[in-house]
PDB file of C-alpha atoms in Angstrom:
ATOM      1  CA  MET V   1      -5.186  -3.984 -20.776  1.00 44.00           C
ATOM      2  CA  THR V   2      -2.245  -3.848 -18.339  1.00 41.00           C
ATOM      3  CA  VAL V   3      -0.389  -6.939 -17.137  1.00 38.00           C
ATOM      4  CA  ARG V   4      -1.621  -6.211 -13.635  1.00 39.00           C
ATOM      5  CA  HIS V   5      -5.273  -6.129 -14.660  1.00 41.00           C
ATOM      6  CA  SER V   6      -5.081  -9.173 -16.937  1.00 42.00           C
ATOM      7  CA  ILE V   7      -3.338 -11.356 -14.348  1.00 40.00           C
ATOM      8  CA  ARG V   8      -5.560 -10.120 -11.528  1.00 41.00           C
ATOM      9  CA  GLY V   9      -8.694 -10.663 -13.592  1.00 45.00           C
ATOM     10  CA  ARG V  10      -7.708 -14.224 -14.409  1.00 45.00           C
ATOM     11  CA  ALA V  11      -6.933 -14.929 -10.766  1.00 43.00           C
ATOM     12  CA  LEU V  12     -10.248 -13.542  -9.555  1.00 42.00           C
ATOM     13  CA  ARG V  13     -12.141 -15.683 -12.043  1.00 45.00           C
ATOM     14  CA  VAL V  14     -10.324 -18.765 -10.755  1.00 41.00           C
ATOM     15  CA  ILE V  15     -11.090 -17.817  -7.155  1.00 39.00           C
ATOM     16  CA  ALA V  16     -14.742 -17.161  -7.898  1.00 42.00           C
ATOM     17  CA  ALA V  17     -15.068 -20.563  -9.546  1.00 42.00           C
ATOM     18  CA  LEU V  18     -13.422 -22.341  -6.625  1.00 40.00           C
ATOM     19  CA  VAL V  19     -15.525 -20.514  -4.042  1.00 39.00           C
ATOM     20  CA  LEU V  20     -18.919 -20.753  -5.672  1.00 40.00           C
ATOM     21  CA  THR V  21     -18.801 -24.273  -7.134  1.00 41.00           C
ATOM     22  CA  PRO V  22     -19.387 -26.144  -3.834  1.00 41.00           C
ATOM     23  CA  LEU V  23     -22.052 -23.654  -2.769  1.00 37.00           C
ATOM     24  CA  THR V  24     -24.098 -23.973  -5.939  1.00 38.00           C
ATOM     25  CA  ALA V  25     -24.321 -27.758  -5.987  1.00 40.00           C
ATOM     26  CA  CYS V  26     -28.097 -28.046  -5.847  1.00 38.00           C
ATOM     27  CA  THR V  27     -30.522 -30.882  -6.002  1.00 38.00           C
ATOM     28  CA  ALA V  28     -32.826 -30.950  -9.003  1.00 37.00           C
ATOM     29  CA  GLU V  29     -35.655 -29.853  -6.759  1.00 42.00           C
ATOM     30  CA  GLY V  30     -33.623 -27.125  -5.028  1.00 42.00           C
ATOM     31  CA  SER V  31     -32.377 -25.617  -8.263  1.00 41.00           C
ATOM     32  CA  ALA V  32     -35.931 -24.997  -9.386  1.00 39.00           C
ATOM     33  CA  GLU V  33     -37.132 -23.740  -6.027  1.00 43.00           C
ATOM     34  CA  ALA V  34     -37.918 -20.037  -5.921  1.00 43.00           C
ATOM     35  CA  SER V  35     -39.679 -17.912  -3.376  1.00 41.00           C
ATOM     36  CA  ALA V  36     -43.296 -16.869  -3.921  1.00 43.00           C
ATOM     37  CA  ASP V  37     -42.423 -13.194  -4.411  1.00 46.00           C
ATOM     38  CA  GLY V  38     -40.162 -13.907  -7.397  1.00 48.00           C
ATOM     39  CA  ASP V  39     -36.789 -13.644  -5.628  1.00 54.00           C
ATOM     40  CA  ALA V  40     -33.789 -15.666  -6.830  1.00 53.00           C
ATOM     41  CA  PRO V  41     -33.900 -19.375  -5.943  1.00 55.00           C
ATOM     42  CA  ALA V  42     -32.354 -20.627  -2.728  1.00 55.00           C
ATOM     43  CA  VAL V  43     -29.076 -22.552  -2.879  1.00 55.00           C
ATOM     44  CA  ILE V  44     -28.506 -25.939  -1.281  1.00 56.00           C
ATOM     45  CA  ALA V  45     -25.088 -26.067   0.401  1.00 51.00           C
ATOM     46  CA  PRO V  46     -23.984 -29.677   1.081  1.00 51.00           C
ATOM     47  CA  GLY V  47     -23.074 -30.327   4.705  1.00 53.00           C
ATOM     48  CA  ARG V  48     -20.004 -32.068   6.020  1.00 51.00           C
ATOM     49  CA  PRO V  49     -20.095 -35.873   6.360  1.00 57.00           C
ATOM     50  CA  GLY V  50     -22.884 -36.733   8.770  1.00 62.00           C
ATOM     51  CA  GLU V  51     -24.439 -33.272   8.580  1.00 62.00           C
ATOM     52  CA  GLU V  52     -27.555 -32.198   6.732  1.00 66.00           C
ATOM     53  CA  ALA V  53     -27.414 -29.801   3.806  1.00 63.00           C
ATOM     54  CA  ARG V  54     -28.291 -26.159   4.463  1.00 62.00           C
ATOM     55  CA  THR V  55     -30.475 -23.876   2.412  1.00 71.00           C
ATOM     56  CA  LEU V  56     -28.778 -20.529   1.763  1.00 59.00           C
ATOM     57  CA  SER V  57     -30.371 -17.380   0.471  1.00 68.00           C
ATOM     58  CA  PRO V  58     -28.633 -15.531  -2.376  1.00 64.00           C
ATOM     59  CA  GLU V  59     -27.507 -12.940   0.181  1.00 67.00           C
ATOM     60  CA  GLU V  60     -25.938 -15.618   2.375  1.00 60.00           C
ATOM     61  CA  VAL V  61     -24.163 -17.117  -0.637  1.00 52.00           C
ATOM     62  CA  GLY V  62     -22.648 -13.728  -1.403  1.00 54.00           C
ATOM     63  CA  GLU V  63     -21.520 -13.268   2.197  1.00 57.00           C
ATOM     64  CA  VAL V  64     -19.902 -16.709   2.335  1.00 49.00           C
ATOM     65  CA  ALA V  65     -18.184 -16.180  -1.015  1.00 49.00           C
ATOM     66  CA  ALA V  66     -16.810 -12.809   0.069  1.00 54.00           C
ATOM     67  CA  ARG V  67     -15.552 -14.210   3.355  1.00 52.00           C
ATOM     68  CA  LEU V  68     -13.842 -17.187   1.739  1.00 51.00           C
ATOM     69  CA  ARG V  69     -12.361 -15.016  -0.993  1.00 58.00           C
ATOM     70  CA  ASP V  70     -10.559 -12.889   1.582  1.00 71.00           C
ATOM     71  CA  GLU V  71      -9.263 -15.776   3.702  1.00 84.00           C
ATOM     72  CA  PRO V  72      -5.521 -16.476   3.316  1.00 91.00           C
ATOM     73  CA  VAL V  73      -4.508 -19.840   1.895  1.00 92.00           C
ATOM     74  CA  ALA V  74      -1.244 -21.751   2.183  1.00 93.00           C
ATOM     75  CA  ALA V  75      -0.041 -20.302  -1.143  1.00 93.00           C
ATOM     76  CA  ASP V  76      -0.287 -16.795   0.341  1.00 95.00           C
ATOM     77  CA  PHE V  77       2.137 -17.656   3.136  1.00 95.00           C
ATOM     78  CA  ALA V  78       4.536 -19.373   0.737  1.00 94.00           C
ATOM     79  CA  PHE V  79       4.497 -16.320  -1.542  1.00 97.00           C
ATOM     80  CA  MET V  80       5.014 -13.746   1.208  1.00 97.00           C
ATOM     81  CA  GLU V  81       7.864 -15.707   2.802  1.00 95.00           C
ATOM     82  CA  MET V  82       9.652 -16.500  -0.441  1.00 96.00           C
ATOM     83  CA  MET V  83       9.143 -13.103  -2.072  1.00 98.00           C
ATOM     84  CA  ALA V  84      10.652 -11.398   0.974  1.00 97.00           C
ATOM     85  CA  VAL V  85      13.805 -13.475   0.454  1.00 97.00           C
ATOM     86  CA  HIS V  86      13.656 -12.839  -3.302  1.00 98.00           C
ATOM     87  CA  HIS V  87      13.448  -9.072  -2.747  1.00 98.00           C
ATOM     88  CA  ALA V  88      16.272  -9.233  -0.196  1.00 98.00           C
ATOM     89  CA  GLN V  89      18.595 -10.647  -2.835  1.00 98.00           C
ATOM     90  CA  ALA V  90      17.601  -7.860  -5.219  1.00 98.00           C
ATOM     91  CA  LEU V  91      18.605  -5.336  -2.537  1.00 98.00           C
ATOM     92  CA  GLU V  92      21.931  -7.111  -2.162  1.00 98.00           C
ATOM     93  CA  MET V  93      22.505  -6.726  -5.889  1.00 98.00           C
ATOM     94  CA  THR V  94      21.460  -3.058  -5.957  1.00 98.00           C
ATOM     95  CA  ALA V  95      23.833  -2.332  -3.076  1.00 98.00           C
ATOM     96  CA  LEU V  96      26.660  -3.700  -5.228  1.00 98.00           C
ATOM     97  CA  ALA V  97      25.516  -1.448  -8.073  1.00 98.00           C
ATOM     98  CA  GLU V  98      25.904   1.588  -5.856  1.00 96.00           C
ATOM     99  CA  LEU V  99      29.545   0.605  -5.343  1.00 96.00           C
ATOM    100  CA  HIS V 100      30.598  -0.762  -8.721  1.00 97.00           C
ATOM    101  CA  ALA V 101      28.248   0.345 -11.522  1.00 97.00           C
ATOM    102  CA  GLU V 102      29.807   2.607 -14.142  1.00 96.00           C
ATOM    103  CA  ASN V 103      26.750   3.622 -16.169  1.00 97.00           C
ATOM    104  CA  GLU V 104      24.586   6.301 -14.550  1.00 97.00           C
ATOM    105  CA  ARG V 105      21.410   4.775 -15.959  1.00 97.00           C
ATOM    106  CA  VAL V 106      22.294   1.449 -14.362  1.00 98.00           C
ATOM    107  CA  ARG V 107      22.933   3.201 -11.057  1.00 97.00           C
ATOM    108  CA  GLY V 108      19.617   5.039 -11.330  1.00 97.00           C
ATOM    109  CA  LEU V 109      17.745   1.831 -12.128  1.00 97.00           C
ATOM    110  CA  ALA V 110      19.318   0.070  -9.164  1.00 97.00           C
ATOM    111  CA  GLY V 111      18.303   2.944  -6.918  1.00 97.00           C
ATOM    112  CA  ARG V 112      14.673   2.771  -8.073  1.00 97.00           C
ATOM    113  CA  ILE V 113      14.565  -0.980  -7.519  1.00 97.00           C
ATOM    114  CA  SER V 114      15.882  -0.512  -3.999  1.00 97.00           C
ATOM    115  CA  VAL V 115      13.376   2.233  -3.190  1.00 97.00           C
ATOM    116  CA  ALA V 116      10.481   0.077  -4.432  1.00 96.00           C
ATOM    117  CA  GLN V 117      11.407  -3.274  -2.936  1.00 97.00           C
ATOM    118  CA  GLU V 118      12.590  -2.342   0.542  1.00 97.00           C
ATOM    119  CA  PRO V 119       9.129  -1.145   1.706  1.00 97.00           C
ATOM    120  CA  GLU V 120       7.529  -4.155   0.000  1.00 97.00           C
ATOM    121  CA  ILE V 121       9.608  -6.431   2.223  1.00 98.00           C
ATOM    122  CA  ALA V 122       8.256  -4.536   5.237  1.00 97.00           C
ATOM    123  CA  VAL V 123       4.699  -5.082   3.965  1.00 97.00           C
ATOM    124  CA  MET V 124       5.306  -8.819   3.535  1.00 97.00           C
ATOM    125  CA  GLU V 125       6.809  -9.225   6.984  1.00 97.00           C
ATOM    126  CA  ALA V 126       3.998  -7.227   8.588  1.00 97.00           C
ATOM    127  CA  TRP V 127       1.416  -9.412   6.807  1.00 96.00           C
ATOM    128  CA  LEU V 128       3.166 -12.585   7.992  1.00 95.00           C
ATOM    129  CA  GLU V 129       3.279 -11.317  11.567  1.00 94.00           C
ATOM    130  CA  GLU V 130      -0.398 -10.359  11.459  1.00 92.00           C
ATOM    131  CA  HIS V 131      -1.440 -13.795  10.201  1.00 91.00           C
ATOM    132  CA  GLU V 132       0.919 -15.849  12.363  1.00 86.00           C
ATOM    133  CA  GLY V 133      -0.864 -18.972  13.584  1.00 75.00           C
ATOM    134  CA  HIS V 134      -3.613 -18.879  10.953  1.00 75.00           C
ATOM    135  CA  GLU V 135      -4.851 -22.327   9.965  1.00 71.00           C
ATOM    136  CA  ALA V 136      -3.491 -21.888   6.438  1.00 64.00           C
ATOM    137  CA  HIS V 137      -0.086 -20.921   7.861  1.00 67.00           C
ATOM    138  CA  GLU V 138       0.044 -24.098   9.891  1.00 64.00           C
ATOM    139  CA  LYS V 139      -0.893 -26.066   6.779  1.00 65.00           C
ATOM    140  CA  HIS V 140       1.883 -24.336   4.831  1.00 65.00           C
ATOM    141  CA  ARG V 141       4.427 -25.095   7.546  1.00 64.00           C
ATOM    142  CA  GLY V 142       3.185 -28.653   7.771  1.00 58.00           C
ATOM    143  CA  HIS V 143       4.246 -29.188   4.169  1.00 57.00           C
ATOM    144  CA  GLY V 144       7.865 -28.604   5.105  1.00 50.00           C
ATOM    145  CA  ALA V 145       8.081 -24.830   4.811  1.00 45.00           C
ATOM    146  CA  ASP V 146      10.083 -22.995   7.444  1.00 44.00           C
ATOM    147  CA  ALA V 147       8.570 -20.307   9.616  1.00 38.00           C
ATOM    148  CA  HIS V 148       9.213 -16.710   8.609  1.00 38.00           C
ATOM    149  CA  GLY V 149      11.568 -14.685  10.655  1.00 39.00           C
ATOM    150  CA  GLY V 150      12.371 -11.559   8.696  1.00 39.00           C
ATOM    151  CA  HIS V 151      14.167 -11.509   5.391  1.00 37.00           C
ATOM    152  CA  GLY V 152      17.463 -12.196   7.096  1.00 39.00           C
ATOM    153  CA  ASP V 153      16.321 -15.326   8.951  1.00 41.00           C
ATOM    154  CA  HIS V 154      14.534 -18.119   7.166  1.00 42.00           C
ATOM    155  CA  GLY V 155      15.636 -21.132   9.094  1.00 39.00           C
ATOM    156  CA  GLY V 156      18.612 -21.841   6.868  1.00 39.00           C
ATOM    157  CA  HIS V 157      16.332 -23.057   4.092  1.00 47.00           C
ATOM    158  CA  ASP V 158      17.931 -23.023   0.634  1.00 55.00           C
ATOM    159  CA  HIS V 159      15.994 -20.451  -1.380  1.00 71.00           C
ATOM    160  CA  PHE V 160      18.336 -20.332  -4.357  1.00 75.00           C
ATOM    161  CA  ASP V 161      16.033 -22.659  -6.300  1.00 84.00           C
ATOM    162  CA  MET V 162      13.320 -19.979  -6.447  1.00 94.00           C
ATOM    163  CA  PRO V 163      12.650 -18.597  -9.961  1.00 95.00           C
ATOM    164  CA  GLY V 164      15.233 -16.042 -11.020  1.00 97.00           C
ATOM    165  CA  MET V 165      17.430 -16.253  -7.928  1.00 97.00           C
ATOM    166  CA  ALA V 166      21.137 -15.733  -8.549  1.00 97.00           C
ATOM    167  CA  SER V 167      23.420 -18.475  -7.278  1.00 96.00           C
ATOM    168  CA  PRO V 168      26.142 -17.745  -4.705  1.00 96.00           C
ATOM    169  CA  GLU V 169      28.697 -18.093  -7.503  1.00 97.00           C
ATOM    170  CA  GLN V 170      26.877 -15.536  -9.663  1.00 97.00           C
ATOM    171  CA  LEU V 171      26.701 -13.094  -6.764  1.00 97.00           C
ATOM    172  CA  ALA V 172      30.421 -13.529  -6.127  1.00 98.00           C
ATOM    173  CA  GLU V 173      31.109 -12.887  -9.829  1.00 98.00           C
ATOM    174  CA  LEU V 174      28.973  -9.748  -9.701  1.00 98.00           C
ATOM    175  CA  ASP V 175      30.792  -8.522  -6.607  1.00 98.00           C
ATOM    176  CA  ALA V 176      34.129  -8.965  -8.338  1.00 98.00           C
ATOM    177  CA  ALA V 177      33.109  -7.220 -11.581  1.00 98.00           C
ATOM    178  CA  ARG V 178      33.809  -3.570 -12.253  1.00 96.00           C
ATOM    179  CA  GLY V 179      32.793  -0.873 -14.756  1.00 93.00           C
ATOM    180  CA  GLY V 180      31.080  -1.954 -17.947  1.00 96.00           C
ATOM    181  CA  GLU V 181      31.498  -5.631 -17.091  1.00 97.00           C
ATOM    182  CA  PHE V 182      29.574  -5.069 -13.863  1.00 98.00           C
ATOM    183  CA  ASP V 183      26.824  -3.133 -15.646  1.00 98.00           C
ATOM    184  CA  ARG V 184      26.203  -5.890 -18.178  1.00 98.00           C
ATOM    185  CA  LEU V 185      26.254  -8.682 -15.602  1.00 98.00           C
ATOM    186  CA  PHE V 186      24.003  -6.725 -13.241  1.00 98.00           C
ATOM    187  CA  LEU V 187      21.389  -6.245 -15.961  1.00 98.00           C
ATOM    188  CA  GLU V 188      21.585  -9.890 -17.012  1.00 98.00           C
ATOM    189  CA  LEU V 189      21.080 -11.145 -13.457  1.00 98.00           C
ATOM    190  CA  MET V 190      18.420  -8.579 -12.575  1.00 98.00           C
ATOM    191  CA  ILE V 191      16.372  -9.281 -15.710  1.00 98.00           C
ATOM    192  CA  SER V 192      16.330 -12.979 -14.783  1.00 98.00           C
ATOM    193  CA  HIS V 193      15.546 -12.043 -11.175  1.00 98.00           C
ATOM    194  CA  HIS V 194      12.579  -9.894 -12.200  1.00 98.00           C
ATOM    195  CA  GLU V 195      11.285 -12.572 -14.575  1.00 97.00           C
ATOM    196  CA  GLY V 196      11.297 -15.022 -11.670  1.00 97.00           C
ATOM    197  CA  ALA V 197       9.361 -12.591  -9.474  1.00 97.00           C
ATOM    198  CA  VAL V 198       6.712 -12.176 -12.185  1.00 96.00           C
ATOM    199  CA  VAL V 199       6.318 -15.963 -12.378  1.00 96.00           C
ATOM    200  CA  MET V 200       5.910 -16.174  -8.595  1.00 97.00           C
ATOM    201  CA  ALA V 201       3.365 -13.351  -8.594  1.00 96.00           C
ATOM    202  CA  ALA V 202       1.337 -14.964 -11.374  1.00 96.00           C
ATOM    203  CA  ASP V 203       1.368 -18.296  -9.535  1.00 96.00           C
ATOM    204  CA  VAL V 204      -0.031 -16.849  -6.313  1.00 95.00           C
ATOM    205  CA  LEU V 205      -2.624 -14.755  -8.164  1.00 95.00           C
ATOM    206  CA  ALA V 206      -4.103 -17.997  -9.483  1.00 93.00           C
ATOM    207  CA  GLN V 207      -4.475 -19.365  -5.932  1.00 93.00           C
ATOM    208  CA  THR V 208      -4.651 -16.541  -3.412  1.00 92.00           C
ATOM    209  CA  GLY V 209      -7.565 -15.953  -1.089  1.00 83.00           C
ATOM    210  CA  ASP V 210      -6.309 -12.705   0.459  1.00 92.00           C
ATOM    211  CA  MET V 211      -6.928  -9.228  -0.942  1.00 92.00           C
ATOM    212  CA  ALA V 212      -3.653  -7.787   0.356  1.00 94.00           C
ATOM    213  CA  VAL V 213      -1.708 -10.583  -1.323  1.00 96.00           C
ATOM    214  CA  ARG V 214      -3.628 -10.076  -4.566  1.00 94.00           C
ATOM    215  CA  GLU V 215      -2.849  -6.368  -4.593  1.00 95.00           C
ATOM    216  CA  LEU V 216       0.832  -6.796  -3.747  1.00 97.00           C
ATOM    217  CA  ALA V 217       1.347  -9.593  -6.272  1.00 96.00           C
ATOM    218  CA  GLY V 218      -0.410  -7.540  -8.942  1.00 96.00           C
ATOM    219  CA  GLU V 219       1.808  -4.535  -8.212  1.00 96.00           C
ATOM    220  CA  ILE V 220       4.955  -6.670  -8.343  1.00 97.00           C
ATOM    221  CA  ALA V 221       3.954  -8.272 -11.648  1.00 96.00           C
ATOM    222  CA  ALA V 222       3.141  -4.930 -13.295  1.00 96.00           C
ATOM    223  CA  GLN V 223       6.125  -3.003 -11.939  1.00 96.00           C
ATOM    224  CA  GLN V 224       8.744  -5.645 -12.606  1.00 96.00           C
ATOM    225  CA  ASN V 225       7.432  -6.394 -16.096  1.00 95.00           C
ATOM    226  CA  ALA V 226       7.881  -2.703 -16.921  1.00 96.00           C
ATOM    227  CA  GLU V 227      11.397  -2.715 -15.470  1.00 97.00           C
ATOM    228  CA  ILE V 228      12.303  -5.812 -17.491  1.00 97.00           C
ATOM    229  CA  GLY V 229      11.526  -3.846 -20.651  1.00 96.00           C
ATOM    230  CA  ARG V 230      13.657  -0.914 -19.524  1.00 96.00           C
ATOM    231  CA  MET V 231      16.562  -3.166 -18.555  1.00 98.00           C
ATOM    232  CA  ARG V 232      16.512  -4.966 -21.907  1.00 97.00           C
ATOM    233  CA  THR V 233      16.639  -1.646 -23.733  1.00 97.00           C
ATOM    234  CA  LEU V 234      19.457  -0.429 -21.499  1.00 96.00           C
ATOM    235  CA  ARG V 235      21.408  -3.668 -22.043  1.00 96.00           C
ATOM    236  CA  GLU V 236      21.222  -3.148 -25.812  1.00 95.00           C
ATOM    237  CA  ASP V 237      22.550   0.404 -25.403  1.00 94.00           C
ATOM    238  CA  LEU V 238      25.636  -0.590 -23.429  1.00 91.00           C
TER     239      LEU V 238
END
């Protein structure tokens, strides 16, 4: 089983449990109630405070579950905003590799990372623009998160505490390195960077309500896990 499938499967099971639990809270009488023609029993959905409970057919339960499963949650907005910044730093590092890397395999790896992550940033920013103003976005912002504004403008918020992010001092050291020293430091920082991205992807997969976020996070987890393995092998060969 691939990392992508195992993480995604676990996340979907969590989502299904969260979605269906409140809808399947039945009274003792309702749980035993079935239609005369042998169909599945109806489900009693508790109402909001002051409202009566509703009786839902199995078909209606499925429709509600599907709708809720595909609704973005605050974690989706946090992931898309932060991962865009995370990817942007990776592009900064790969740009340095184009200038200073000595090993051709390191240069090739940096080029592949750049080709993969630049369009992913565009996907994240397009998703954020499409969902601007969503209730979950407002909730996310209400918890102190800054609004997105492209991967070059994030309200001055300090993102260096995200998993795997290189510090300004580490980036300056990388920029000053040359030849084999640069290659080794680049791999060290990029391995840590990728490991942080995998952690972020796994976190959102356990919470997300949006299919596009699930797919992107799954792709990031699978792709960057594979690259971590290649970078570790390359580091041993240097």
